[in-house]
Structures are given as C-alpha cells and as structure tokens.
CSV table of C-alpha atoms and ligand atoms in Angstrom, one decimal:
chain,number,residue,atom,x,y,z
H,1,MET,CA,0.0,0.0,0.0
H,2,ILE,CA,1.5,3.3,-1.1
H,3,ILE,CA,0.1,6.6,0.3
H,4,ASP,CA,1.4,10.0,-0.9
H,5,ILE,CA,0.9,12.3,2.0
H,6,HIS,CA,1.7,15.5,0.1
H,7,VAL,CA,-0.2,16.2,-3.2
H,8,HIS,CA,-1.3,19.6,-4.4
H,9,PRO,CA,-4.4,19.4,-6.6
H,10,PHE,CA,-3.2,22.1,-9.1
H,11,TYR,CA,-4.2,20.0,-12.1
H,12,HIS,CA,-7.4,18.3,-13.1
H,13,GLU,CA,-8.3,15.2,-11.1
H,14,THR,CA,-7.9,12.8,-14.0
H,15,LYS,CA,-4.3,14.0,-14.4
H,16,ILE,CA,-3.6,13.4,-10.7
H,17,LEU,CA,-5.2,10.0,-10.8
H,18,ASN,CA,-3.1,9.1,-13.9
H,19,GLU,CA,0.0,10.3,-12.1
H,20,MET,CA,-0.9,8.1,-9.1
H,21,GLN,CA,-1.5,5.1,-11.3
H,22,MET,CA,1.8,5.4,-13.0
H,23,ALA,CA,3.6,5.5,-9.7
H,24,GLY,CA,1.5,2.7,-8.1
H,25,VAL,CA,0.2,5.1,-5.5
H,26,ASP,CA,-3.0,3.8,-3.9
H,27,ARG,CA,-4.1,6.9,-2.0
H,28,GLY,CA,-3.2,10.6,-2.4
H,29,VAL,CA,-3.6,13.2,0.4
H,30,LEU,CA,-4.8,16.4,-1.3
H,31,LEU,CA,-3.9,19.6,0.4
H,32,GLY,CA,-5.8,22.8,0.7
H,33,VAL,CA,-4.0,26.2,1.0
H,34,ASP,CA,-5.8,29.1,2.5
H,35,VAL,CA,-3.7,32.2,1.8
H,36,ASP,CA,-4.4,35.9,1.3
H,37,PRO,CA,-1.8,37.9,-0.7
H,38,LEU,CA,-3.2,41.1,0.9
H,39,ASP,CA,-1.9,39.9,4.3
H,40,VAL,CA,1.5,41.4,3.3
H,41,ASP,CA,-0.1,44.8,3.7
H,42,LYS,CA,-0.9,44.3,7.4
H,43,PRO,CA,1.4,46.8,9.2
H,44,GLU,CA,2.9,44.2,11.6
H,45,ILE,CA,3.5,41.7,8.8
H,46,LYS,CA,5.0,44.3,6.5
H,47,LYS,CA,7.3,45.5,9.2
H,48,LYS,CA,8.5,42.0,10.0
H,49,LEU,CA,9.1,41.1,6.3
H,50,ARG,CA,11.0,44.3,5.5
H,51,LYS,CA,13.2,43.9,8.5
H,52,ARG,CA,14.0,40.3,7.6
H,53,TYR,CA,14.6,41.2,4.0
H,54,LEU,CA,17.1,43.9,5.0
H,55,THR,CA,18.9,41.6,7.4
H,56,ALA,CA,19.3,39.0,4.7
H,57,GLY,CA,22.0,41.3,3.4
H,58,TYR,CA,23.1,39.2,0.5
H,59,GLY,CA,22.0,39.9,-3.1
H,60,PHE,CA,19.1,37.9,-4.2
H,61,HIS,CA,19.0,39.6,-7.6
H,62,THR,CA,16.4,37.3,-9.0
H,63,LEU,CA,13.7,39.2,-7.1
H,64,ARG,CA,11.8,41.4,-9.5
H,65,PHE,CA,10.5,44.3,-7.4
H,66,ALA,CA,12.2,46.6,-4.9
H,67,SER,CA,9.8,46.0,-2.1
H,68,ILE,CA,9.4,42.6,-0.5
H,69,GLU,CA,5.6,43.0,-0.4
H,70,ASP,CA,5.5,43.4,-4.2
H,71,ASN,CA,7.6,40.3,-4.7
H,72,ILE,CA,5.4,38.3,-2.5
H,73,LYS,CA,2.2,39.5,-4.3
H,74,HIS,CA,3.8,38.8,-7.6
H,75,PHE,CA,4.7,35.2,-6.5
H,76,TYR,CA,1.0,34.5,-5.7
H,77,GLU,CA,0.0,35.9,-9.1
H,78,THR,CA,2.5,33.7,-10.9
H,79,LEU,CA,1.3,30.6,-9.1
H,80,ILE,CA,-2.3,31.3,-10.3
H,81,ASP,CA,-1.0,32.0,-13.9
H,82,TYR,CA,1.0,28.8,-13.8
H,83,TYR,CA,-1.7,26.5,-12.4
H,84,PRO,CA,-5.0,27.9,-13.8
H,85,GLU,CA,-6.8,24.9,-12.2
H,86,LEU,CA,-5.4,25.7,-8.7
H,87,LYS,CA,-8.1,24.1,-6.5
H,88,THR,CA,-7.2,24.5,-2.9
H,89,SER,CA,-10.2,25.7,-0.9
H,90,ASN,CA,-11.6,23.3,1.7
H,91,GLN,CA,-14.8,22.9,-0.3
H,92,GLU,CA,-12.8,22.0,-3.4
H,93,ILE,CA,-10.7,19.5,-1.5
H,94,GLY,CA,-13.9,18.1,-0.1
H,95,ASP,CA,-15.5,17.8,-3.5
H,96,LEU,CA,-12.5,16.0,-5.0
H,97,VAL,CA,-12.5,13.5,-2.1
H,98,ARG,CA,-16.3,12.9,-2.4
H,99,ARG,CA,-15.9,12.1,-6.1
H,100,ASN,CA,-12.9,9.8,-5.6
H,101,PRO,CA,-13.4,8.3,-2.1
H,102,ASN,CA,-11.1,5.3,-2.7
H,103,LYS,CA,-8.3,7.3,-4.1
H,104,PHE,CA,-8.1,10.7,-2.3
H,105,LEU,CA,-8.0,11.9,1.3
H,106,GLY,CA,-8.1,15.6,2.0
H,107,PHE,CA,-6.5,18.0,4.3
H,108,GLY,CA,-8.1,21.4,4.6
H,109,SER,CA,-6.3,24.7,5.4
H,110,VAL,CA,-7.0,27.8,7.4
H,111,ASN,CA,-5.2,31.1,7.4
H,112,PRO,CA,-4.0,31.8,10.9
H,113,ASN,CA,-3.7,35.6,10.3
H,114,LYS,CA,-7.5,36.0,10.2
H,115,GLU,CA,-9.9,36.7,13.1
H,116,GLU,CA,-10.6,34.0,15.6
H,117,ALA,CA,-14.2,33.6,14.3
H,118,TYR,CA,-12.8,33.0,10.8
H,119,VAL,CA,-10.5,30.3,12.0
H,120,GLN,CA,-13.3,28.6,14.0
H,121,GLU,CA,-15.5,28.6,11.0
H,122,LYS,CA,-12.8,27.1,8.8
H,123,LEU,CA,-12.1,24.4,11.3
H,124,GLU,CA,-15.8,23.5,11.6
H,125,GLN,CA,-15.9,23.3,7.8
H,126,ILE,CA,-12.9,20.9,7.9
H,127,SER,CA,-14.8,18.7,10.3
H,128,ASP,CA,-18.1,19.0,8.3
H,129,LEU,CA,-16.4,18.0,5.1
H,130,GLY,CA,-14.8,15.0,6.8
H,131,LEU,CA,-11.3,16.1,6.0
H,132,LYS,CA,-8.5,14.2,7.8
H,133,GLY,CA,-6.1,17.0,8.6
H,134,VAL,CA,-5.0,20.6,8.3
H,135,LYS,CA,-2.2,22.0,6.1
H,136,LEU,CA,-0.3,25.1,7.4
H,137,LEU,CA,2.6,27.0,5.9
H,138,PRO,CA,4.3,29.7,8.0
H,139,THR,CA,6.0,30.9,4.8
H,140,LEU,CA,3.1,31.5,2.3
H,141,GLN,CA,0.6,32.1,5.1
H,142,LEU,CA,3.0,34.6,6.7
H,143,PHE,CA,2.5,33.6,10.3
H,144,SER,CA,4.7,33.0,13.3
H,145,PRO,CA,3.9,29.8,15.3
H,146,ILE,CA,5.0,31.6,18.4
H,147,GLU,CA,3.3,34.9,18.0
H,148,THR,CA,0.0,33.9,16.3
H,149,GLU,CA,-2.6,32.9,18.9
H,150,ASN,CA,-4.6,31.1,16.2
H,151,PHE,CA,-1.8,28.6,15.7
H,152,LYS,CA,-2.4,27.3,19.2
H,153,ARG,CA,-6.1,27.1,18.5
H,154,ILE,CA,-5.4,25.0,15.4
H,155,CYS,CA,-3.1,22.7,17.3
H,156,ASP,CA,-5.7,22.3,20.0
H,157,TYR,CA,-8.4,21.5,17.4
H,158,CYS,CA,-6.2,18.9,15.7
H,159,GLU,CA,-5.4,17.3,19.0
H,160,LYS,CA,-9.0,17.1,20.2
H,161,ASN,CA,-10.5,16.1,16.8
H,162,LYS,CA,-7.7,13.7,15.8
H,163,LYS,CA,-6.8,15.6,12.7
H,164,VAL,CA,-3.2,15.4,11.3
H,165,LEU,CA,-1.4,18.7,11.1
H,166,LEU,CA,0.9,18.9,8.0
H,167,TYR,CA,3.2,21.8,8.7
H,168,HIS,CA,5.6,23.2,6.2
H,169,THR,CA,9.2,23.5,7.3
H,170,GLY,CA,12.3,24.9,5.5
H,171,CYS,CA,12.4,27.5,2.8
H,172,ASP,CA,9.9,27.7,-0.1
H,173,PRO,CA,10.1,28.8,-3.7
H,174,GLY,CA,10.2,32.5,-4.9
H,175,PRO,CA,11.0,35.1,-2.3
H,176,TRP,CA,11.0,32.4,0.4
H,177,GLU,CA,14.2,31.0,-0.9
H,178,ILE,CA,15.7,33.8,1.2
H,179,PRO,CA,16.2,31.9,4.5
H,180,GLU,CA,15.6,35.0,6.7
H,181,LEU,CA,12.2,35.4,5.1
H,182,SER,CA,11.3,31.7,5.8
H,183,GLU,CA,12.6,32.0,9.4
H,184,ASP,CA,9.2,31.2,10.9
H,185,ALA,CA,9.3,27.8,9.2
H,186,ASN,CA,12.3,26.7,11.3
H,187,PRO,CA,11.0,23.7,13.3
H,188,LYS,CA,12.7,25.0,16.5
H,189,TYR,CA,9.9,27.5,17.0
H,190,LEU,CA,7.5,24.6,17.5
H,191,GLU,CA,9.1,23.5,20.8
H,192,PRO,CA,7.2,25.8,23.2
H,193,ILE,CA,3.9,25.1,21.5
H,194,LEU,CA,4.4,21.3,21.5
H,195,GLU,CA,5.0,21.5,25.3
H,196,TYR,CA,1.3,22.3,25.6
H,197,TYR,CA,-0.4,20.7,22.6
H,198,SER,CA,0.1,17.3,21.2
H,199,PRO,CA,-1.4,17.0,17.8
H,200,ILE,CA,0.0,14.5,15.4
H,201,ILE,CA,2.2,16.8,13.4
H,202,ILE,CA,4.1,16.1,10.2
H,203,LEU,CA,7.0,18.4,9.5
H,204,ALA,CA,6.8,18.6,5.7
H,205,HIS,CA,10.2,18.6,4.0
H,206,PHE,CA,12.0,17.6,7.2
H,207,GLY,CA,13.0,21.2,7.9
H,208,SER,CA,15.4,20.7,5.0
H,209,TYR,CA,14.0,22.2,1.8
H,210,SER,CA,16.1,25.0,0.4
H,211,ALA,CA,17.5,25.5,-3.1
H,212,TYR,CA,20.5,27.3,-1.7
H,213,LYS,CA,21.1,25.4,1.5
H,214,PRO,CA,19.6,21.9,1.3
H,215,GLY,CA,19.2,20.5,4.8
H,216,ILE,CA,18.9,24.0,6.2
H,217,TRP,CA,17.1,23.1,9.4
H,218,PHE,CA,17.5,19.4,9.4
H,219,ASN,CA,19.3,19.4,12.8
H,220,GLU,CA,16.4,21.5,14.4
H,221,ALA,CA,13.9,19.0,12.9
H,222,ILE,CA,15.7,16.1,14.4
H,223,GLU,CA,15.8,17.8,17.8
H,224,ILE,CA,12.1,18.4,17.8
H,225,GLY,CA,11.5,14.8,16.7
H,226,LYS,CA,13.7,13.5,19.6
H,227,LYS,CA,11.8,15.5,22.1
H,228,PHE,CA,8.2,14.8,21.0
H,229,ASP,CA,7.0,11.4,19.7
H,230,ASN,CA,3.9,12.9,18.1
H,231,VAL,CA,6.2,14.5,15.5
H,232,TYR,CA,6.5,12.9,12.1
H,233,PHE,CA,8.3,13.9,8.9
H,234,ASP,CA,7.7,13.8,5.2
H,235,SER,CA,10.4,13.5,2.6
H,236,SER,CA,8.6,15.6,0.0
H,237,ALA,CA,10.9,17.8,-2.1
H,238,VAL,CA,13.9,16.6,-0.1
H,239,SER,CA,14.3,12.9,-1.0
H,240,SER,CA,17.8,13.5,-2.4
H,241,PHE,CA,18.8,14.9,1.0
H,242,VAL,CA,16.8,12.5,3.3
H,243,PHE,CA,17.8,9.3,1.6
H,244,ARG,CA,21.5,10.1,1.6
H,245,GLN,CA,23.4,7.6,3.8
H,246,LYS,CA,24.6,10.0,6.5
H,247,ASN,CA,21.2,11.7,7.0
H,248,LEU,CA,19.2,8.5,6.8
H,249,LYS,CA,21.4,6.9,9.4
H,250,ARG,CA,20.8,9.8,11.8
H,251,ILE,CA,17.0,9.6,11.2
H,252,LYS,CA,17.1,5.9,11.9
H,253,GLU,CA,19.2,6.2,15.0
H,254,GLU,CA,17.7,9.3,16.5
H,255,ILE,CA,14.0,9.2,15.4
H,256,GLY,CA,13.3,5.8,13.9
H,257,LEU,CA,12.0,5.1,10.4
H,258,ASP,CA,8.4,4.6,11.7
H,259,ARG,CA,8.0,8.4,11.7
H,260,LEU,CA,9.3,9.0,8.2
H,261,ILE,CA,6.5,9.3,5.5
H,262,TYR,CA,6.7,9.4,1.7
H,263,GLY,CA,5.3,12.5,0.0
H,264,SER,CA,5.9,13.8,-3.5
H,265,ASP,CA,4.8,17.5,-3.3
H,266,TYR,CA,3.4,16.8,-6.8
H,267,PRO,CA,3.3,18.8,-9.1
H,268,VAL,CA,5.5,21.6,-7.7
H,269,VAL,CA,8.9,20.0,-7.6
H,270,TRP,CA,10.5,20.8,-10.9
H,271,GLY,CA,11.7,17.8,-12.9
H,272,SER,CA,10.2,15.3,-10.4
H,273,SER,CA,7.1,13.0,-10.5
H,274,MET,CA,5.3,10.7,-8.1
H,275,LYS,CA,6.9,7.7,-9.8
H,276,TYR,CA,10.4,9.2,-9.4
H,277,GLU,CA,9.9,9.8,-5.7
H,278,VAL,CA,8.5,6.3,-5.1
H,279,ASP,CA,11.4,4.8,-7.0
H,280,VAL,CA,13.9,6.7,-4.9
H,281,ILE,CA,12.5,4.9,-1.8
H,282,LYS,CA,12.0,1.5,-3.5
H,283,GLY,CA,15.5,1.6,-4.9
H,284,CYS,CA,17.2,2.8,-1.7
H,285,LYS,CA,19.8,0.2,-0.7
H,286,LEU,CA,20.2,1.5,2.8
H,287,ILE,CA,16.8,0.3,4.1
H,288,THR,CA,15.1,-3.1,4.4
H,289,GLU,CA,11.9,-4.1,2.5
H,290,ASP,CA,9.9,-3.7,5.7
H,291,GLU,CA,11.2,-0.2,6.2
H,292,LYS,CA,10.3,0.7,2.7
H,293,GLU,CA,6.8,-0.5,3.2
H,294,ASN,CA,6.5,1.5,6.3
H,295,ILE,CA,7.8,4.7,4.7
H,296,LEU,CA,5.8,4.3,1.6
H,297,GLY,CA,2.5,3.7,3.2
H,298,LEU,CA,2.1,1.9,6.6
H,299,ASN,CA,3.4,4.8,8.7
H,300,ALA,CA,0.8,7.1,7.0
H,301,ALA,CA,-2.0,4.6,7.2
H,302,ASN,CA,-1.3,4.3,11.0
H,303,ILE,CA,-1.7,8.1,11.7
H,304,LEU,CA,-4.6,8.4,9.3
H,305,ASN,CA,-6.4,5.4,10.8
H,306,LEU,CA,-6.6,3.6,7.5
H,307,ALA,CA,-6.7,-0.2,7.4
H,308,PRO,CA,-3.6,-1.5,5.6
H,309,TYR,CA,-4.4,-3.7,2.7
A,401,ZN,ZN1,3.9,21.3,-0.8
C-alpha cells in the first residue's frame, strides 16, 4: 500500500489519478492552501518582512521588485497563472475526495492571520467535510507559530479532533528561498507550543527544503522529533537529501524510520514526479523491504487510521 501524504491538486483530477496510477500510489492526500496575498499589507507583517529582507544582506538579484511585499504578491499571481486549475479551498478538496473516495484523502487549510471567528468557521468546515487534517505553511501564510494565537487554537483543534497537522518546514520557492524570510518555518519554534499541545504533526520537507542550503534546518527538525514522539516527517521535495546515507542513518538512530513518511509534493517539484519519488525509496539500498513498506504507506496509514491492505 502506497500513500502519498503531500499532493497539491493544481491539475485536473484525471491527471492526478493518472500520475498516481503510473507511480503505483493507492491513496493521495490532497492539500488545501488558504492564503491571502493582501496579508502582506498588514502593518505588523509588512514591518517583519521588511526587517528580515534587510537583514538577509546578500544579493538575491532574482527578485523582481524593490519591495518585498510586491515580490510576494507577484509570487502568488505567478502561481495562479502557472496553475490555472489551482483548486485548494476546503470545499474544493472536499468535492475531490467525495468524487474519488477510494483514491483521495483531504487536508483542509486555514489562514492563521485572520480573526478568531474566521479560524473557528474554517475548522468547523474541515470537520463537516470529513477532511482528515490541516495543512499550514508559516511561509506562504506569513504567520509565526510563536506569536500567532490562532496557531495554538489550530493545534488544540487537531489534537482534540484527531486531525493530522501537516506543517511546512524549511524554505519555499520564490521570495521564500531567502532563509531569513522563511525563518518562521524553522522547526525549532514549535518546541514551546508542543510542550502544551500534542497534535499528530508532520514536518513537511523535514526542515530541509532550500534551493541554496539543502538541509537548512535538518538538525532542528531532528531535535524536535527526539523531544516529541507525536512529530512525524515527510520526505517531499527533499528525497535527495533525506535518503543520503549520512542523513538516513541519523534519522534511523535518533527518530526511527516509523516516523518517516513518503510524499511527492506533486506537481510543484521541478523535474520530479510521483513515480520518481516512489522509485527513490523502492531503490534505496540502505533500508530493508519492511522499512520501505512503512515509509511508503504503513506509517501514514497508521496516523490516518486507514486499514492497511
Ligand atoms: Zn507542498
């Protein structure tokens, strides 16, 4: 049984189903993303972004506009241009799952920068639609896990309602390749929150995604995993880092391979595919067949309460 824990429904469902079939993936977890580009104009967010952009200090000349806010807005516009079928609202995720109940599972999303009432409403919607988890990204959603009260509410909701929290860690494309701008996605900031709340939380990308510094917060991710056994990890967008001998050995010794989960991040990793990502794990000579089965599907089935078959 192969479960892909990290799929973005940016294409038509027949294309996603076809991709899954080619890779031998039985179930795909479709992720919602609730973002508001206008959040960058909130005074406290703008101030934080500008300060971090300045402290970055080194020349990221690929950015197009002088102000960081304009670069961020431009990034969201490009995403919509590039994937015209971008379907990421909770309702759309719910509809995709309803039409393909044996193939898809859904995680909703909620923007933590909004009012408490907005967050409550979205969480209720996630429950009503029968979605299995919540996807959050401190990068694209521009929130700090420490300073944003709503993040605690979402952790509390996930813990009480047995929803899985898939939480982006590491850098992200576009302006978020600047590590200073992605700082909130350093897993170390989760520590004080996880002292109080114990949702099942998956650190997407193992704290490691970065085009410039692969493995950027791998150490911090390992530390959080050692401290809290409700912390899991997905290998999406970082399989070339995670399945390297030295790193895999550390994961095995310090966390255990029963908390490592396959994900492809389809279709956003340039030059990759679900099949490629599955084959990386199937072909890895450093792990046993049982360990491969766990990483490819059984670990995810366990936290999603799916019967293995
Ligand atoms: Zn992703």
